PDB file of C-alpha atoms in Angstrom:
ATOM      1  CA  ALA A  22      -7.061  -6.505   4.405  1.00  0.00           C
ATOM      2  CA  CYS A  23      -5.050  -5.895   1.208  1.00  0.00           C
ATOM      3  CA  VAL A  24      -8.026  -6.968  -0.893  1.00  0.00           C
ATOM      4  CA  ARG A  25     -10.274  -4.627   1.085  1.00  0.00           C
ATOM      5  CA  LEU A  26      -7.862  -1.723   0.527  1.00  0.00           C
ATOM      6  CA  VAL A  27      -7.632  -2.392  -3.204  1.00  0.00           C
ATOM      7  CA  ARG A  28     -11.410  -2.650  -3.612  1.00  0.00           C
ATOM      8  CA  ALA A  29     -11.957   0.548  -1.645  1.00  0.00           C
ATOM      9  CA  ALA A  30      -9.254   2.384  -3.584  1.00  0.00           C
ATOM     10  CA  ARG A  31     -10.921   1.425  -6.860  1.00  0.00           C
ATOM     11  CA  LEU A  32     -14.312   2.532  -5.571  1.00  0.00           C
ATOM     12  CA  LEU A  33     -12.954   5.886  -4.366  1.00  0.00           C
ATOM     13  CA  ASP A  34     -10.601   6.559  -7.310  1.00  0.00           C
ATOM     14  CA  VAL A  35      -7.471   6.322  -5.186  1.00  0.00           C
ATOM     15  CA  PRO A  36      -4.525   5.457  -7.459  1.00  0.00           C
ATOM     16  CA  ILE A  37      -3.218   1.919  -7.003  1.00  0.00           C
ATOM     17  CA  THR A  38       0.335   0.755  -7.529  1.00  0.00           C
ATOM     18  CA  ILE A  39       1.314  -2.861  -7.013  1.00  0.00           C
ATOM     19  CA  SER A  40       4.957  -3.868  -6.889  1.00  0.00           C
ATOM     20  CA  GLU A  41       6.008  -7.453  -7.345  1.00  0.00           C
ATOM     21  CA  GLN A  42       9.332  -8.588  -5.929  1.00  0.00           C
ATOM     22  CA  TYR A  43      11.036 -10.759  -8.551  1.00  0.00           C
ATOM     23  CA  PRO A  44       7.812 -12.481  -9.714  1.00  0.00           C
ATOM     24  CA  GLN A  45       9.731 -14.857 -12.006  1.00  0.00           C
ATOM     25  CA  GLY A  46      11.237 -16.506  -8.952  1.00  0.00           C
ATOM     26  CA  LEU A  47       8.833 -15.672  -6.125  1.00  0.00           C
ATOM     27  CA  GLY A  48       5.584 -15.725  -8.076  1.00  0.00           C
ATOM     28  CA  PRO A  49       3.096 -12.990  -8.952  1.00  0.00           C
ATOM     29  CA  THR A  50       0.696 -11.124  -6.694  1.00  0.00           C
ATOM     30  CA  VAL A  51      -1.816 -13.574  -5.238  1.00  0.00           C
ATOM     31  CA  ASP A  52      -5.083 -14.070  -7.132  1.00  0.00           C
ATOM     32  CA  PRO A  53      -7.477 -12.405  -4.621  1.00  0.00           C
ATOM     33  CA  ILE A  54      -5.511  -9.153  -4.810  1.00  0.00           C
ATOM     34  CA  ARG A  55      -5.154  -9.378  -8.604  1.00  0.00           C
ATOM     35  CA  GLU A  56      -8.908  -9.949  -8.927  1.00  0.00           C
ATOM     36  CA  ALA A  57      -9.684  -6.975  -6.669  1.00  0.00           C
ATOM     37  CA  PHE A  58      -7.206  -4.878  -8.667  1.00  0.00           C
ATOM     38  CA  ALA A  59      -8.888  -5.764 -11.992  1.00  0.00           C
ATOM     39  CA  ASN A  60      -6.207  -3.988 -14.059  1.00  0.00           C
ATOM     40  CA  ASN A  61      -7.137  -0.650 -12.508  1.00  0.00           C
ATOM     41  CA  GLY A  62      -3.710   0.857 -11.855  1.00  0.00           C
ATOM     42  CA  PHE A  63      -0.065  -0.109 -12.222  1.00  0.00           C
ATOM     43  CA  VAL A  64       1.714  -3.401 -11.578  1.00  0.00           C
ATOM     44  CA  LEU A  65       5.475  -3.167 -11.761  1.00  0.00           C
ATOM     45  CA  ASP A  66       8.162  -5.794 -11.225  1.00  0.00           C
ATOM     46  CA  LYS A  67      11.193  -5.001  -9.122  1.00  0.00           C
ATOM     47  CA  VAL A  68      14.279  -6.637  -7.714  1.00  0.00           C
ATOM     48  CA  GLU A  69      15.074  -3.813  -5.297  1.00  0.00           C
ATOM     49  CA  PHE A  70      13.642  -4.230  -1.811  1.00  0.00           C
ATOM     50  CA  SER A  71      12.465  -0.621  -1.521  1.00  0.00           C
ATOM     51  CA  CYS A  72      10.018   0.558  -4.161  1.00  0.00           C
ATOM     52  CA  LEU A  73      11.881   3.857  -4.237  1.00  0.00           C
ATOM     53  CA  LYS A  74      15.070   2.134  -5.338  1.00  0.00           C
ATOM     54  CA  SER A  75      13.244   0.974  -8.510  1.00  0.00           C
ATOM     55  CA  GLU A  76      13.425   3.730 -11.123  1.00  0.00           C
ATOM     56  CA  ALA A  77       9.980   2.970 -12.584  1.00  0.00           C
ATOM     57  CA  LEU A  78       8.260   2.815  -9.204  1.00  0.00           C
ATOM     58  CA  ARG A  79      10.069   5.887  -7.921  1.00  0.00           C
ATOM     59  CA  GLU A  80       8.923   7.839 -10.982  1.00  0.00           C
ATOM     60  CA  ARG A  81       5.338   6.574 -10.552  1.00  0.00           C
ATOM     61  CA  LEU A  82       5.228   7.702  -6.919  1.00  0.00           C
ATOM     62  CA  HIS A  83       6.835  11.067  -7.629  1.00  0.00           C
ATOM     63  CA  GLU A  84       4.375  11.631 -10.490  1.00  0.00           C
ATOM     64  CA  LEU A  85       1.471  10.937  -8.137  1.00  0.00           C
ATOM     65  CA  ARG A  86       2.956  13.388  -5.635  1.00  0.00           C
ATOM     66  CA  ARG A  87       3.257  16.045  -8.372  1.00  0.00           C
ATOM     67  CA  LYS A  88      -0.477  15.483  -8.946  1.00  0.00           C
ATOM     68  CA  GLY A  89      -1.216  16.255  -5.290  1.00  0.00           C
ATOM     69  CA  ARG A  90      -0.947  12.779  -3.787  1.00  0.00           C
ATOM     70  CA  PRO A  91       1.905  12.907  -1.235  1.00  0.00           C
ATOM     71  CA  GLN A  92       0.446  10.149   0.933  1.00  0.00           C
ATOM     72  CA  VAL A  93       1.243   6.497   0.261  1.00  0.00           C
ATOM     73  CA  VAL A  94      -0.653   3.669   1.929  1.00  0.00           C
ATOM     74  CA  VAL A  95       1.553   0.580   2.122  1.00  0.00           C
ATOM     75  CA  GLY A  96       0.543  -3.042   2.606  1.00  0.00           C
ATOM     76  CA  GLY A  97       2.131  -6.320   1.608  1.00  0.00           C
ATOM     77  CA  ILE A  98       5.003  -8.627   2.396  1.00  0.00           C
ATOM     78  CA  GLU A  99       7.613  -8.991   3.743  1.00  0.00           C
ATOM     79  CA  ALA A 100       6.984  -6.445   6.493  1.00  0.00           C
ATOM     80  CA  HIS A 101      10.576  -6.457   7.708  1.00  0.00           C
ATOM     81  CA  VAL A 102      12.115  -6.143   4.240  1.00  0.00           C
ATOM     82  CA  CYS A 103      10.205  -4.556   1.341  1.00  0.00           C
ATOM     83  CA  VAL A 104       7.469  -2.855   3.358  1.00  0.00           C
ATOM     84  CA  LEU A 105       9.941  -1.491   5.909  1.00  0.00           C
ATOM     85  CA  GLN A 106      12.521  -0.242   3.408  1.00  0.00           C
ATOM     86  CA  THR A 107       9.858   1.308   1.171  1.00  0.00           C
ATOM     87  CA  ALA A 108       8.205   3.191   4.045  1.00  0.00           C
ATOM     88  CA  ILE A 109      11.528   4.455   5.400  1.00  0.00           C
ATOM     89  CA  ASP A 110      12.527   5.671   1.928  1.00  0.00           C
ATOM     90  CA  LEU A 111       9.115   7.283   1.391  1.00  0.00           C
ATOM     91  CA  GLU A 112       9.496   9.291   4.591  1.00  0.00           C
ATOM     92  CA  ALA A 113      13.079  10.239   3.691  1.00  0.00           C
ATOM     93  CA  GLN A 114      11.918  11.558   0.319  1.00  0.00           C
ATOM     94  CA  GLY A 115       9.138  13.707   1.757  1.00  0.00           C
ATOM     95  CA  PHE A 116       6.137  11.434   1.306  1.00  0.00           C
ATOM     96  CA  GLU A 117       3.740  10.556   4.115  1.00  0.00           C
ATOM     97  CA  ALA A 118       3.913   6.782   4.555  1.00  0.00           C
ATOM     98  CA  PHE A 119       0.985   4.948   6.143  1.00  0.00           C
ATOM     99  CA  VAL A 120       1.765   1.295   6.774  1.00  0.00           C
ATOM    100  CA  VAL A 121      -1.390  -0.748   7.287  1.00  0.00           C
ATOM    101  CA  ALA A 122      -0.649  -3.093  10.193  1.00  0.00           C
ATOM    102  CA  ASP A 123      -3.392  -5.600   9.373  1.00  0.00           C
ATOM    103  CA  ALA A 124      -2.305  -5.650   5.704  1.00  0.00           C
ATOM    104  CA  ILE A 125       1.348  -6.569   6.214  1.00  0.00           C
ATOM    105  CA  GLY A 126       2.980  -9.858   7.000  1.00  0.00           C
ATOM    106  CA  SER A 127       6.226 -11.780   7.260  1.00  0.00           C
ATOM    107  CA  ARG A 128       7.043 -15.441   7.505  1.00  0.00           C
ATOM    108  CA  ASP A 129       7.892 -14.901  11.174  1.00  0.00           C
ATOM    109  CA  LYS A 130       5.439 -12.908  13.320  1.00  0.00           C
ATOM    110  CA  ALA A 131       8.330 -11.555  15.390  1.00  0.00           C
ATOM    111  CA  SER A 132       9.682  -9.907  12.229  1.00  0.00           C
ATOM    112  CA  VAL A 133       6.425  -7.995  11.845  1.00  0.00           C
ATOM    113  CA  LYS A 134       6.672  -6.697  15.417  1.00  0.00           C
ATOM    114  CA  ARG A 135      10.255  -5.579  14.897  1.00  0.00           C
ATOM    115  CA  ALA A 136       9.320  -3.930  11.591  1.00  0.00           C
ATOM    116  CA  VAL A 137       6.440  -1.996  13.184  1.00  0.00           C
ATOM    117  CA  SER A 138       8.722  -0.809  15.971  1.00  0.00           C
ATOM    118  CA  ARG A 139      11.283   0.442  13.465  1.00  0.00           C
ATOM    119  CA  LEU A 140       8.606   2.014  11.246  1.00  0.00           C
ATOM    120  CA  LEU A 141       7.308   4.070  14.149  1.00  0.00           C
ATOM    121  CA  LYS A 142      10.819   5.286  14.927  1.00  0.00           C
ATOM    122  CA  SER A 143      11.336   6.248  11.269  1.00  0.00           C
ATOM    123  CA  GLY A 144       8.306   8.540  11.237  1.00  0.00           C
ATOM    124  CA  ALA A 145       5.946   6.320   9.263  1.00  0.00           C
ATOM    125  CA  ASP A 146       2.382   6.128  10.509  1.00  0.00           C
ATOM    126  CA  VAL A 147       1.193   2.646  11.409  1.00  0.00           C
ATOM    127  CA  VAL A 148      -2.561   2.382  10.905  1.00  0.00           C
ATOM    128  CA  ASP A 149      -5.164  -0.300  10.277  1.00  0.00           C
ATOM    129  CA  SER A 150      -7.291  -0.841   7.193  1.00  0.00           C
ATOM    130  CA  GLU A 151     -10.489   0.556   8.737  1.00  0.00           C
ATOM    131  CA  MET A 152      -8.693   3.775   9.636  1.00  0.00           C
ATOM    132  CA  VAL A 153      -7.614   4.142   6.005  1.00  0.00           C
ATOM    133  CA  LEU A 154     -11.057   3.370   4.601  1.00  0.00           C
ATOM    134  CA  PHE A 155     -12.867   5.859   6.814  1.00  0.00           C
ATOM    135  CA  GLU A 156     -10.250   8.553   6.210  1.00  0.00           C
ATOM    136  CA  TRP A 157     -10.645   8.031   2.455  1.00  0.00           C
ATOM    137  CA  LEU A 158     -14.443   8.228   2.831  1.00  0.00           C
ATOM    138  CA  GLU A 159     -14.498  11.336   5.043  1.00  0.00           C
ATOM    139  CA  ARG A 160     -18.267  11.069   5.655  1.00  0.00           C
ATOM    140  CA  ALA A 161     -21.185   8.676   6.048  1.00  0.00           C
ATOM    141  CA  GLY A 162     -24.467   8.659   4.180  1.00  0.00           C
ATOM    142  CA  THR A 163     -23.038   8.298   0.678  1.00  0.00           C
ATOM    143  CA  PRO A 164     -23.380   5.401  -1.763  1.00  0.00           C
ATOM    144  CA  GLU A 165     -19.625   4.855  -1.364  1.00  0.00           C
ATOM    145  CA  PHE A 166     -20.051   4.628   2.410  1.00  0.00           C
ATOM    146  CA  LYS A 167     -22.528   1.783   1.993  1.00  0.00           C
ATOM    147  CA  GLU A 168     -20.175  -0.078  -0.335  1.00  0.00           C
ATOM    148  CA  ILE A 169     -17.193   0.414   1.991  1.00  0.00           C
ATOM    149  CA  GLN A 170     -19.313  -0.642   4.959  1.00  0.00           C
ATOM    150  CA  ALA A 171     -20.090  -3.883   3.112  1.00  0.00           C
ATOM    151  CA  LEU A 172     -16.349  -4.493   2.630  1.00  0.00           C
ATOM    152  CA  ILE A 173     -15.787  -4.154   6.371  1.00  0.00           C
ATOM    153  CA  LYS A 174     -18.584  -6.475   7.485  1.00  0.00           C
TER     154      LYS A 174
END
């Protein structure tokens, strides 16, 4: 689902930001996502759990908001740590956070369920990847629609 989101974002000119939690110790973003990303956006390392606690990432997101992009679609791992804290901080700072349920994960499935429950209480929207893709598209019958449709099938 993360690969699908990245490919669709590239196709539809939606800005992409990838954060990597301590890649020296935990490893970089997995190859399928990196390949879909194809250096079309920003990749930033962090040690903070929330992206908004990282100065560089916070500035990137605020710059996008100043350019008329107040919505942030969030996917990744760990759902109960980085995803959760980022989405809560996004909402607290006036962004609209959309956490993509089929594009998040944790080592323990129960942690994902608890994270989703807390996200809903915090005001974040919990959506799925198809919801995001069709909201980005807005209409059928376009060349982009056919390409997005191929990503879904």
